[in-house]
Amino acid sequence: MRVSSKLAFAATAVSSWLQLASAQATCGNVSSQSYDYIVIGSGAGGIPIADRLSEAGHSVLLIEKGPPSTGRWGGTMKPNWLVNTSLTRFDVPGLCNQIWADPTGVSCTDVDQMAGCVLGGGTAVNAGLWWKPHPDDWDTNFPTGWQSKDLVGPTEKVFSRIPGTIAPSMDGKRYLSQGFDMLGSSLGAAGWKYIVPNEHPELKNRTYGHSTFMYSGGERGGPLATYLVSAASRKQFTLWTNTVARRLVRTGGHVTGVELECNGAGHAGTVSVTPGTGRVILSAGAFGSAKLLFRSGIGPVDQLNIVKNSTLDGPTMISADQWINLPVGYNLNDHVGTDIEVSHPDVVFYDYYGAWKAPIISDADTYLANRTGPLAQAAPNIGPIFWEVIKGADGINRHLHWQSRVEGIVNTSMTITQYLGTGSVSRGRMTITRQLNTIVSTPPYLRNEHDKAAVIQGLINFQESMKAVTNLSWITPKSNVTAAQFVNSVPALPSRRTAKIGTDDGRTGGSAVVDLNTKVYGTDNLFVVDASIFPGMITANPSAAIVIVSEHAATKILALPPPAAVAKA
Ligand SMILES: *[C@@H]1O[C@H](CO)[C@@H](O)[C@H](O)[C@H]1NC(C)=O
Ligand SMILES: *[C@@H]1O[C@H](CO)[C@@H](O)[C@H](O)[C@H]1NC(C)=O
Ligand SMILES: *[C@@H]1O[C@H](CO)[C@@H](O)[C@H](O)[C@H]1NC(C)=O
Ligand SMILES: *[C@@H]1O[C@H](CO)[C@@H](O)[C@H](O)[C@H]1NC(C)=O
Ligand SMILES: *[C@@H]1O[C@H](CO)[C@@H](O)[C@H](O)[C@H]1NC(C)=O
Ligand SMILES: *[C@@H]1O[C@H](CO)[C@@H](O)[C@H](O)[C@H]1NC(C)=O
Ligand SMILES: *[C@@H]1O[C@H](CO)[C@@H](O)[C@H](O)[C@H]1NC(C)=O
Ligand SMILES: *[C@@H]1O[C@H](CO)[C@@H](O)[C@H](O)[C@H]1NC(C)=O
């Protein structure tokens, strides 16, 4: 995320979301039907697990707070040139940037970070980045049973269902690759090695390559086009969109149902899990799942007191003697993203933002007819991506991932974001406000000197690698600013994990919120399956890793004996 985009995001006014809400001002009351599993949130965590649980024969209700996104699911948001096609803005790779220009009705409004509040969550709105994790991503931070050796099977399964592609246009050609060619050949000349990233997830030190995308058939693809399709083919699977989960209804550590909030269009009332054996899975994202826990009386006392004191939830909140005190919201971690910018006369800009209103006619035509051309690629010409591992003075290997795109202050600019991933030790905290919005109260960026040193060293190494490139100009940082001065002066980007997995029970001074089966401590039928539970950073975009975690969690949950139904806080 660019800081400037955050500002644009805050300033956007017209609300298609509100129009949608006022057009259909009633909610259907839920019936008395109960479900074996209620999964809250339809992102990279929720969709795969809903598929797996329904595949095992259980009745599954998947609840999504936002509207449908891609055309296949009845989405309607689209520019004029897609009218009379089955496609929406979410289907066309070249329109993925529109989230920054017009997030209204698409991004969540109760979080101070960019998050997708539509069917598919982040997997509907992101740039489709689809990377196989490095073994260190698991081995550095995850507990027993969640190491790279344990995740080989789930990884193979995920990548057989969603292989991804490094050449999304259906003719196999790459369009406007001048930016890639310039940076890639420069890195190559400086000794970095070209790899096909998902063929060599373990080679992440001074390597570069084309990004892999989840796209398929020239369209977004991903979980919405695979896992959700198989889930929806089963009669025991139910999907509710536009439906907001307010909180869990529970007796001690046993959840009996989910109370819904009328969103103007979806369902209202309280929907129950199968008495005794039913389970609830929170997959609402690092902020959404944490907020639901807080509103359900699960979290640190200071946060539960804020909910208790709120006008919205205070009068009806579960009583304090039923609270389960867990460190939800602590251990917030994220990539430190540092943007730099260079320009080179070879680089050619393509106006993906302009393609919303007025695409180049021939490009729209080839996309619509054959799913080829620049619009079949993610905006704005992402790549190369490259990696380096830097060993800190504290002995920790820190993984840096660099992601380039053709965008910047001039048409020959490339903006390159350096992300500090696996090995990063800085942590922050997210909290809730009296209006029940979640905020990052302690940003997790560069709170550790060795994290900062790695970011600075990586920048110096990249500058060094670009020294011999003829006609390359540095826009940010300027040549009179050192890497250290620069890193000390810039803010950083979005945050992700809030309900960590581990064996050290957070109720008794540990740091974990969920156990090794992803079950919330102190409950017998409540689980969290999304990025919230990641105990530490992984390197780069986590979409594929979240799907892998979801597959693995499904296997663990299905193997558990039925809930005891009598657990207490
Ligand atoms: C839902 O139930 C409430 C309370 O019983 C009732 O007032 C409302 O009319 C019902 N709404 C619909 C759409 O049936
Ligand atoms: C969509 O199709 C309708 C009916 O054929 C036609 O009247 C309309 O002009 C079309 N709209 C666009 C934007 O192509
Ligand atoms: C990464 O590669 C550099 C350059 O080849 C090497 O010096 C360094 O030891 C490697 N780091 C790790 C952690 O393997
Ligand atoms: C509760 O809310 C009131 C205002 O409604 C405020 O004055 C008070 O400080 C709040 N207390 C806590 C513990 O947040
Ligand atoms: C689509 O592909 C076919 C076959 O290659 C080609 O003949 C046709 O011109 C293409 N259509 C457009 C609009 O590019
Ligand atoms: C940059 O590219 C856009 C779109 O291709 C074009 O409209 C604009 O004139 C270009 N700007 C410059 C300074 O060349
Ligand atoms: C550098 O730029 C000059 C002038 O713009 C041009 O003549 C030359 O070919 C360029 N060199 C390279 C290697 O791009
Ligand atoms: C670097 O140079 C720019 C002008 O190009 C100037 O505005 C800026 O203050 C200088 N920064 C430092 C740290 O010297």
XYZ file of C-alpha atoms and ligand atoms in Angstrom:
681
model
C 0.000 0.000 0.000
C 1.252 3.421 -0.845
C 0.733 6.127 1.679
C -0.730 8.378 -1.002
C -3.302 5.696 -1.777
C -4.374 5.695 1.845
C -5.163 9.365 1.516
C -7.100 8.834 -1.690
C -8.933 6.040 0.084
C -9.988 8.292 2.955
C -11.077 11.069 0.638
C -13.380 9.050 -1.619
C -16.973 10.135 -1.147
C -19.755 8.699 -3.311
C -21.078 5.495 -1.805
C -22.386 2.704 -3.968
C -22.487 0.701 -0.746
C -25.004 3.083 0.786
C -27.025 3.068 -2.397
C -27.147 -0.683 -2.260
C -28.176 -0.607 1.390
C -30.961 1.919 0.980
C -32.290 0.200 -2.114
C -33.039 -2.933 -0.075
C -33.712 -1.767 3.433
C -34.851 -5.059 4.908
C -33.066 -8.147 6.092
C -34.503 -11.633 5.876
C -34.871 -13.155 9.346
C -32.990 -16.394 9.764
C -34.964 -19.599 10.052
C -34.494 -22.087 12.862
C -32.188 -24.221 10.710
C -28.850 -24.938 12.367
C -25.489 -25.759 10.783
C -22.666 -28.112 11.729
C -20.217 -25.343 10.883
C -20.673 -21.614 10.566
C -17.695 -20.000 8.871
C -17.500 -16.218 9.195
C -15.627 -14.471 6.392
C -15.131 -15.612 2.816
C -11.477 -14.813 2.176
C -8.397 -16.975 1.676
C -9.072 -18.699 5.013
C -12.870 -19.058 4.955
C -13.573 -20.311 1.449
C -11.179 -23.285 1.451
C -12.196 -24.477 4.909
C -15.903 -24.164 4.072
C -15.218 -26.309 1.022
C -13.328 -28.958 2.978
C -15.896 -29.172 5.783
C -18.802 -29.476 3.369
C -16.856 -32.051 1.357
C -16.716 -34.146 4.541
C -20.526 -34.159 4.552
C -21.172 -31.466 7.161
C -23.736 -28.734 6.745
C -21.795 -25.485 6.362
C -22.967 -21.889 6.367
C -20.458 -19.377 4.983
C -21.242 -15.793 5.968
C -19.767 -12.832 4.086
C -20.358 -9.287 5.222
C -19.906 -7.740 1.802
C -21.645 -8.139 -1.536
C -20.831 -10.627 -4.316
C -17.708 -9.698 -6.270
C -16.860 -11.667 -9.419
C -19.446 -12.172 -12.164
C -19.804 -15.883 -11.470
C -21.278 -15.088 -8.033
C -23.622 -12.367 -9.178
C -21.302 -9.386 -8.711
C -22.434 -6.217 -10.448
C -19.673 -3.637 -9.988
C -18.208 -2.847 -13.378
C -17.206 -0.034 -15.703
C -19.268 0.674 -18.831
C -17.086 -1.355 -21.132
C -17.962 -4.512 -19.191
C -21.713 -3.935 -19.319
C -23.360 -6.828 -21.189
C -20.478 -9.157 -20.296
C -20.378 -11.653 -17.418
C -17.319 -9.853 -16.024
C -17.008 -7.400 -13.131
C -14.138 -5.188 -12.006
C -12.975 -8.102 -9.853
C -12.596 -10.489 -12.764
C -10.337 -8.387 -14.970
C -6.692 -8.490 -13.802
C -5.941 -5.078 -15.323
C -8.630 -3.449 -13.166
C -7.264 -4.647 -9.815
C -5.831 -1.179 -9.148
C -9.304 0.293 -9.026
C -9.435 -0.599 -5.333
C -7.126 2.376 -4.750
C -9.091 4.770 -6.952
C -12.548 3.716 -5.761
C -12.726 1.479 -2.696
C -16.296 2.460 -1.852
C -18.492 -0.549 -1.175
C -15.485 -2.822 -1.636
C -13.088 -2.126 1.211
C -14.037 -2.484 4.861
C -15.060 0.728 6.581
C -14.494 -0.393 10.165
C -10.731 -0.943 9.881
C -8.007 1.682 9.547
C -6.201 -0.536 6.998
C -7.109 -1.609 3.474
C -9.128 -4.844 3.623
C -11.561 -6.351 1.126
C -15.167 -6.530 2.376
C -16.649 -8.408 -0.592
C -17.103 -12.077 -1.406
C -13.571 -13.475 -1.623
C -12.095 -10.868 0.729
C -8.542 -10.038 -0.216
C -8.540 -12.725 -2.905
C -11.199 -10.717 -4.793
C -9.497 -7.354 -4.670
C -5.751 -7.938 -4.586
C -3.301 -8.160 -7.473
C -3.542 -11.965 -7.527
C -0.001 -12.518 -6.239
C 0.371 -16.229 -5.672
C 3.611 -17.401 -4.160
C 4.671 -20.693 -2.742
C 6.137 -20.119 0.721
C 9.827 -20.591 1.490
C 10.321 -23.404 4.077
C 11.651 -20.783 6.523
C 8.261 -19.048 6.386
C 6.881 -21.938 8.433
C 9.964 -23.103 10.262
C 10.971 -19.731 11.692
C 7.738 -19.002 13.542
C 5.153 -21.750 13.389
C 4.740 -24.361 16.160
C 4.918 -28.160 16.122
C 2.668 -29.697 13.507
C 2.857 -26.552 11.365
C 6.436 -26.847 10.082
C 7.347 -26.929 6.385
C 7.505 -30.737 6.475
C 3.928 -30.846 7.791
C 2.729 -28.510 5.068
C 4.131 -30.309 2.019
C 0.841 -32.130 1.376
C -1.441 -29.108 1.868
C 0.903 -27.009 -0.322
C 0.765 -29.535 -3.159
C -2.985 -29.692 -2.893
C -3.420 -25.927 -2.974
C -1.116 -25.526 -5.956
C -2.777 -28.344 -7.843
C -6.143 -26.624 -7.430
C -4.717 -23.164 -8.093
C -1.449 -23.528 -10.024
C -1.096 -19.850 -10.879
C 0.747 -18.474 -13.872
C 3.710 -16.261 -14.697
C 2.195 -15.343 -18.089
C -1.465 -14.425 -17.471
C -2.378 -13.294 -20.998
C -3.940 -16.272 -22.775
C -1.529 -16.016 -25.718
C 1.367 -16.609 -23.317
C 2.948 -13.256 -24.217
C 3.986 -10.621 -21.724
C 2.882 -7.118 -22.623
C 4.835 -3.982 -21.765
C 7.691 -5.909 -20.248
C 10.225 -3.088 -20.684
C 10.296 -2.383 -16.957
C 10.899 -6.031 -16.141
C 13.565 -6.296 -18.827
C 15.466 -3.244 -17.633
C 15.508 -4.164 -13.926
C 15.801 -7.900 -14.514
C 18.799 -7.587 -16.822
C 20.407 -5.131 -14.417
C 20.001 -7.527 -11.504
C 21.279 -10.360 -13.703
C 24.366 -8.335 -14.619
C 24.991 -7.732 -10.911
C 24.983 -11.477 -10.210
C 21.381 -12.100 -9.169
C 19.952 -15.331 -10.612
C 16.731 -15.678 -12.606
C 14.309 -18.289 -11.235
C 10.722 -19.360 -11.786
C 9.675 -18.521 -8.208
C 7.131 -21.272 -7.484
C 9.470 -23.927 -8.904
C 12.103 -22.862 -6.379
C 10.422 -21.406 -3.312
C 13.572 -22.212 -1.335
C 15.837 -20.028 -3.509
C 15.278 -16.596 -2.059
C 18.751 -15.126 -1.752
C 19.769 -12.841 -4.611
C 17.292 -14.309 -7.036
C 14.671 -12.604 -9.211
C 11.796 -13.646 -11.422
C 8.397 -12.928 -12.872
C 5.619 -12.823 -10.339
C 3.203 -15.736 -10.216
C -0.481 -14.744 -10.207
C -3.533 -16.813 -9.163
C -5.141 -15.896 -12.492
C -6.648 -18.523 -14.700
C -8.162 -18.277 -18.158
C -7.293 -14.570 -18.285
C -9.502 -13.871 -15.264
C -8.957 -13.588 -11.520
C -9.475 -17.235 -10.640
C -8.190 -18.200 -7.169
C -10.386 -19.573 -4.349
C -13.516 -17.906 -5.790
C -13.149 -19.922 -8.991
C -12.114 -23.233 -7.404
C -12.860 -23.951 -3.740
C -16.056 -21.910 -3.706
C -17.291 -23.564 -6.891
C -16.913 -27.062 -5.450
C -18.448 -25.997 -2.125
C -21.435 -24.405 -3.859
C -22.120 -27.594 -5.801
C -23.061 -29.369 -2.545
C -26.547 -29.207 -1.130
C -25.170 -29.032 2.432
C -23.390 -25.749 1.666
C -25.052 -22.359 2.137
C -23.622 -18.936 1.337
C -24.991 -15.685 2.727
C -23.540 -12.446 1.409
C -24.263 -8.936 2.730
C -24.611 -10.464 6.158
C -22.748 -9.076 9.140
C -21.841 -11.265 12.100
C -22.148 -9.135 15.203
C -20.916 -11.561 17.843
C -20.934 -15.121 19.038
C -23.639 -16.306 21.383
C -21.996 -18.529 23.955
C -22.405 -20.211 27.296
C -19.004 -20.352 28.928
C -16.643 -21.778 26.343
C -19.352 -23.237 24.135
C -20.690 -21.248 21.213
C -24.337 -21.904 20.378
C -24.814 -19.478 17.531
C -23.933 -16.262 15.778
C -25.889 -13.075 16.219
C -26.251 -11.139 12.975
C -26.595 -7.423 12.399
C -28.915 -6.190 9.690
C -26.769 -4.743 6.932
C -29.734 -3.526 4.905
C -29.732 -6.514 2.589
C -28.620 -9.795 4.125
C -29.869 -11.892 7.016
C -30.741 -10.851 10.549
C -31.378 -12.677 13.798
C -29.355 -15.405 15.473
C -28.244 -18.427 13.493
C -27.454 -21.564 15.488
C -24.866 -24.269 15.203
C -26.012 -27.870 15.505
C -26.752 -28.310 19.226
C -23.875 -30.004 21.035
C -21.637 -30.749 18.077
C -21.689 -27.605 15.927
C -18.651 -25.356 15.536
C -17.877 -21.795 14.526
C -14.839 -20.772 12.513
C -13.718 -17.156 12.379
C -12.087 -16.314 9.061
C -12.833 -12.618 8.988
C -9.221 -11.518 8.702
C -6.723 -10.259 11.235
C -8.902 -7.317 12.190
C -12.364 -8.760 11.565
C -11.786 -11.933 13.584
C -10.230 -9.986 16.461
C -13.176 -7.595 16.514
C -15.651 -10.494 16.689
C -13.695 -11.994 19.567
C -13.721 -8.686 21.457
C -17.458 -8.262 20.922
C -17.963 -11.809 22.174
C -16.113 -11.145 25.420
C -12.859 -12.795 24.360
C -9.702 -10.701 24.590
C -7.634 -8.560 26.954
C -9.658 -6.940 29.765
C -8.877 -3.384 28.628
C -10.407 -4.084 25.197
C -13.436 -5.901 26.609
C -14.046 -2.904 28.857
C -14.128 -0.647 25.803
C -16.786 -2.869 24.226
C -18.649 -2.992 27.531
C -18.596 0.797 27.623
C -19.800 1.231 24.013
C -23.289 2.443 23.207
C -23.650 -0.212 20.537
C -22.726 -3.362 22.474
C -22.490 -2.286 26.104
C -26.066 -2.997 27.231
C -26.164 -6.484 25.695
C -22.564 -7.660 26.062
C -21.895 -11.022 27.705
C -21.343 -10.534 31.452
C -17.821 -10.058 32.779
C -17.803 -13.355 34.681
C -18.025 -15.094 31.288
C -15.116 -13.223 29.711
C -12.198 -15.234 28.404
C -8.996 -13.253 28.802
C -6.669 -13.876 25.896
C -4.034 -11.616 24.290
C -6.081 -10.980 21.123
C -4.635 -8.041 19.174
C -1.151 -8.332 20.604
C 1.645 -9.794 18.520
C 0.521 -7.727 15.543
C 3.078 -8.183 12.821
C 3.407 -7.073 9.263
C 5.720 -6.480 6.386
C 7.605 -3.263 6.620
C 7.125 -1.962 3.122
C 9.601 0.620 1.936
C 8.927 2.273 -1.425
C 11.778 3.452 -3.599
C 11.563 4.860 -7.098
C 13.879 4.904 -10.091
C 13.398 5.927 -13.675
C 14.918 4.699 -16.909
C 14.208 5.763 -20.495
C 13.378 2.187 -21.556
C 10.436 1.890 -19.149
C 6.965 2.220 -20.703
C 3.965 3.139 -18.595
C 0.489 1.745 -19.280
C -2.425 3.696 -17.918
C -4.351 1.024 -16.020
C -6.255 3.625 -14.026
C -7.413 5.193 -17.291
C -8.563 1.752 -18.470
C -11.473 1.953 -16.047
C -13.302 4.704 -17.911
C -11.621 4.715 -21.269
C -9.540 1.655 -22.079
C -7.516 1.637 -25.276
C -10.209 0.216 -27.571
C -8.044 -2.452 -29.176
C -6.866 -3.643 -25.752
C -10.438 -3.934 -24.467
C -11.365 -5.781 -27.657
C -8.583 -8.343 -27.433
C -9.270 -8.835 -23.739
C -12.983 -9.368 -24.260
C -12.559 -11.577 -27.321
C -9.540 -13.655 -26.292
C -8.479 -12.704 -22.734
C -5.196 -11.447 -24.130
C -3.232 -8.206 -23.935
C -2.279 -5.770 -21.161
C -5.682 -6.000 -19.442
C -5.119 -9.716 -18.816
C -2.160 -8.710 -16.634
C -2.222 -7.279 -13.114
C -1.991 -3.518 -12.927
C 0.466 -1.844 -13.031
C 2.849 -4.243 -14.716
C 4.171 -5.937 -11.605
C 7.680 -7.357 -11.774
C 10.396 -8.245 -11.443
C 10.170 -9.551 -7.919
C 13.435 -10.350 -6.206
C 14.768 -11.578 -2.901
C 17.688 -11.375 -0.560
C 18.391 -12.972 2.812
C 20.346 -10.853 5.276
C 21.841 -12.271 8.430
C 21.514 -9.897 11.359
C 24.060 -9.219 14.090
C 21.585 -11.106 16.318
C 22.108 -14.227 14.156
C 18.609 -14.134 12.628
C 18.222 -14.515 8.851
C 15.825 -11.878 7.588
C 14.111 -12.303 4.245
C 13.647 -9.282 2.016
C 11.224 -9.417 -0.871
C 11.238 -6.686 -3.496
C 8.284 -6.038 -5.750
C 8.499 -3.655 -8.715
C 5.766 -1.979 -10.691
C 5.647 0.516 -13.530
C 4.244 3.540 -11.772
C 5.607 6.745 -10.294
C 6.041 10.452 -10.803
C 7.144 10.157 -14.431
C 6.082 7.723 -17.159
C 9.492 6.056 -17.097
C 9.301 5.446 -13.338
C 9.364 2.162 -11.534
C 8.320 2.024 -7.917
C 9.896 -0.827 -6.020
C 8.649 -1.881 -2.613
C 10.985 -3.699 -0.306
C 9.145 -5.897 2.217
C 10.820 -7.237 5.325
C 9.309 -10.675 5.916
C 10.409 -13.870 7.651
C 12.859 -13.170 10.453
C 11.369 -9.789 11.330
C 10.858 -9.575 15.098
C 9.036 -6.241 15.501
C 5.511 -6.554 16.880
C 2.707 -4.079 17.472
C -0.855 -4.115 18.709
C -4.372 -3.577 17.350
C -7.173 -2.338 19.555
C -10.838 -1.412 19.314
C -12.432 2.008 19.651
C -15.673 2.975 21.410
C -17.312 3.093 17.979
C -16.163 -0.537 17.643
C -13.729 0.134 14.826
C -10.346 -1.550 14.928
C -7.143 0.436 14.775
C -3.435 -0.237 14.802
C -2.587 1.403 18.105
C 1.049 0.332 18.128
C 2.442 0.038 14.585
C 4.639 -3.036 14.306
C 7.280 -1.468 12.107
C 10.998 -1.504 12.767
C 10.721 -1.623 16.516
C 13.871 -3.731 16.531
C 17.311 -2.394 15.575
C 18.261 -5.524 13.620
C 15.034 -5.371 11.616
C 15.935 -1.814 10.713
C 19.537 -2.722 9.903
C 18.329 -5.407 7.457
C 16.046 -2.953 5.678
C 18.897 -0.446 5.344
C 21.444 -3.060 4.254
C 19.041 -4.423 1.650
C 18.590 -0.971 0.209
C 22.345 -0.391 0.070
C 22.821 -3.769 -1.658
C 20.194 -2.935 -4.256
C 21.682 0.507 -4.899
C 25.055 -1.171 -5.309
C 23.578 -3.673 -7.802
C 22.164 -0.802 -9.892
C 25.403 1.231 -9.973
C 26.449 0.072 -13.422
C 23.077 0.658 -15.091
C 23.377 3.320 -17.768
C 20.762 6.078 -17.664
C 19.102 4.896 -14.462
C 18.081 7.820 -12.238
C 17.199 7.657 -8.583
C 14.011 9.492 -7.683
C 13.579 8.129 -4.138
C 15.804 8.199 -2.215
C 17.695 11.044 -3.874
C 21.398 10.473 -4.316
C 22.268 12.938 -1.528
C 20.209 10.950 1.024
C 21.761 7.852 2.576
C 19.822 4.597 2.870
C 19.789 4.980 6.668
C 18.501 8.564 6.532
C 15.834 7.439 4.112
C 14.629 4.412 6.085
C 14.472 6.534 9.237
C 12.252 9.053 7.480
C 9.531 6.926 5.848
C 6.338 5.389 7.178
C 5.273 1.832 6.284
C 2.305 -0.351 5.160
C -0.688 -2.813 6.185
C -0.812 -5.155 9.181
C -2.052 -8.632 9.614
C -1.826 -11.067 12.547
C -3.660 -10.736 15.811
C -4.665 -14.104 17.296
C -1.503 -16.164 17.202
C -1.302 -19.945 17.186
C 0.833 -21.693 19.786
C 1.073 -23.971 22.796
C 1.551 -21.179 25.329
C -2.037 -20.618 26.436
C -2.698 -16.876 26.518
C -5.074 -17.211 29.463
C -2.173 -18.059 31.738
C 0.439 -15.554 30.629
C 1.339 -17.123 27.280
C 1.132 -15.323 23.961
C -1.162 -17.682 22.004
C -4.874 -17.206 21.352
C -5.503 -20.472 19.494
C -4.081 -23.950 20.078
C -2.403 -26.236 17.544
C -5.810 -27.178 16.126
C -6.661 -23.460 15.686
C -9.186 -23.709 18.535
C -9.525 -20.636 20.749
C -8.218 -21.374 24.256
C -11.007 -21.611 26.804
C -13.606 -22.712 24.249
C -14.580 -26.110 22.924
C -16.024 -25.223 19.522
C -14.599 -21.895 18.380
C -11.746 -21.706 15.857
C -9.804 -19.002 14.015
C -8.557 -19.816 10.534
C -7.052 -16.833 8.747
C -3.952 -14.646 8.847
C -4.735 -13.709 12.469
C -3.099 -16.875 13.724
C 0.265 -16.475 11.963
C 2.753 -16.248 14.827
C 5.277 -14.271 12.795
C 5.928 -12.788 9.418
C 6.222 -14.812 6.308
C 7.899 -13.360 3.272
C 5.673 -11.434 0.899
C 2.006 -11.695 -0.037
C 0.374 -14.297 2.240
C -2.666 -15.321 0.112
C -1.346 -18.748 -0.855
C 0.021 -19.349 2.643
C -3.392 -18.599 4.161
C -5.048 -21.110 1.810
C -2.415 -23.683 2.827
C -3.103 -22.971 6.512
C -6.830 -23.330 5.835
C -6.338 -26.733 4.174
C -4.189 -27.916 7.070
C -6.596 -26.568 9.705
C -9.493 -28.350 7.983
C -7.697 -31.675 8.338
C -6.979 -31.017 12.015
C -10.502 -29.845 12.846
C -12.138 -32.772 11.050
C -9.961 -35.160 13.070
C -11.062 -33.738 16.441
C -13.553 -35.535 18.659
C -16.905 -33.719 18.952
C -16.973 -30.712 21.298
C -17.500 -31.442 24.971
C -20.290 -28.883 25.035
C -19.524 -28.072 28.644
C -16.150 -26.300 28.472
C -15.861 -23.318 30.738
C -13.885 -20.111 30.521
C -37.949 -10.157 11.389
O -38.325 -10.344 12.745
C -38.653 -9.126 13.417
C -38.889 -9.432 14.890
O -39.567 -10.638 15.040
C -39.882 -8.499 12.734
O -40.210 -7.268 13.364
C -39.532 -8.235 11.283
O -40.673 -7.757 10.599
C -39.060 -9.505 10.581
N -38.559 -9.141 9.250
C -38.838 -9.838 8.166
C -38.259 -9.307 6.886
O -39.527 -10.841 8.179
C -26.182 -3.684 -23.554
O -27.159 -4.404 -24.276
C -28.369 -3.680 -24.451
C -29.392 -4.613 -25.112
O -28.806 -5.274 -26.181
C -28.095 -2.435 -25.287
O -29.271 -1.686 -25.454
C -27.049 -1.576 -24.564
O -26.684 -0.476 -25.363
C -25.818 -2.386 -24.265
N -24.928 -1.573 -23.445
C -23.623 -1.469 -23.648
C -22.861 -0.534 -22.747
O -23.047 -2.103 -24.512
C 23.004 -14.660 0.614
O 23.820 -14.485 -0.500
C 24.969 -13.691 -0.211
C 25.664 -13.398 -1.535
O 25.812 -14.575 -2.280
C 25.834 -14.456 0.761
O 26.995 -13.706 1.071
C 25.045 -14.694 2.035
O 25.793 -15.474 2.927
C 23.733 -15.379 1.725
N 22.947 -15.330 2.929
C 22.358 -16.403 3.432
C 21.629 -16.202 4.714
O 22.412 -17.493 2.895
C -16.843 5.058 29.117
O -17.506 6.023 28.318
C -17.595 7.295 28.902
C -18.370 8.204 27.967
O -19.467 7.543 27.436
C -16.222 7.845 29.158
O -16.306 9.082 29.784
C -15.422 6.869 29.993
O -14.092 7.313 30.095
C -15.437 5.501 29.372
N -14.753 4.545 30.240
C -13.895 3.633 29.781
C -13.324 2.679 30.810
O -13.588 3.546 28.606
C -9.026 -13.291 -31.159
O -8.202 -14.358 -31.581
C -8.462 -14.776 -32.901
C -7.641 -16.028 -33.154
O -6.294 -15.768 -32.873
C -8.117 -13.643 -33.854
O -8.389 -14.028 -35.168
C -8.963 -12.436 -33.506
O -8.579 -11.326 -34.277
C -8.788 -12.076 -32.040
N -9.746 -11.026 -31.666
C -9.375 -9.831 -31.239
C -10.471 -8.852 -30.982
O -8.220 -9.545 -30.996
C 2.201 9.432 -19.500
O 1.372 8.427 -20.020
C 0.010 8.789 -20.088
C -0.801 7.596 -20.500
O -0.137 6.784 -21.405
C -0.135 9.955 -21.056
O -1.488 10.355 -21.104
C 0.715 11.109 -20.568
O 0.697 12.157 -21.506
C 2.160 10.661 -20.370
N 2.897 11.726 -19.711
C 4.061 12.167 -20.180
C 4.702 13.272 -19.391
O 4.591 11.689 -21.166
C 21.239 6.562 -22.471
O 20.545 7.723 -22.889
C 21.093 8.325 -24.050
C 20.372 9.646 -24.266
O 19.056 9.634 -23.810
C 20.931 7.380 -25.214
O 21.490 7.935 -26.380
C 21.652 6.082 -24.888
O 21.414 5.138 -25.911
C 21.173 5.505 -23.583
N 21.975 4.361 -23.225
C 21.432 3.214 -22.802
C 22.387 2.099 -22.528
O 20.215 3.067 -22.594
C 19.108 16.654 -1.291
O 19.004 17.493 -2.414
C 17.726 18.109 -2.565
C 17.734 18.883 -3.871
O 17.966 18.009 -4.933
C 17.454 19.006 -1.375
O 16.169 19.582 -1.498
C 17.538 18.183 -0.115
O 17.393 19.013 1.017
C 18.865 17.460 -0.026
N 18.797 16.544 1.119
C 19.821 16.393 1.969
C 19.603 15.443 3.102
O 20.872 16.976 1.829
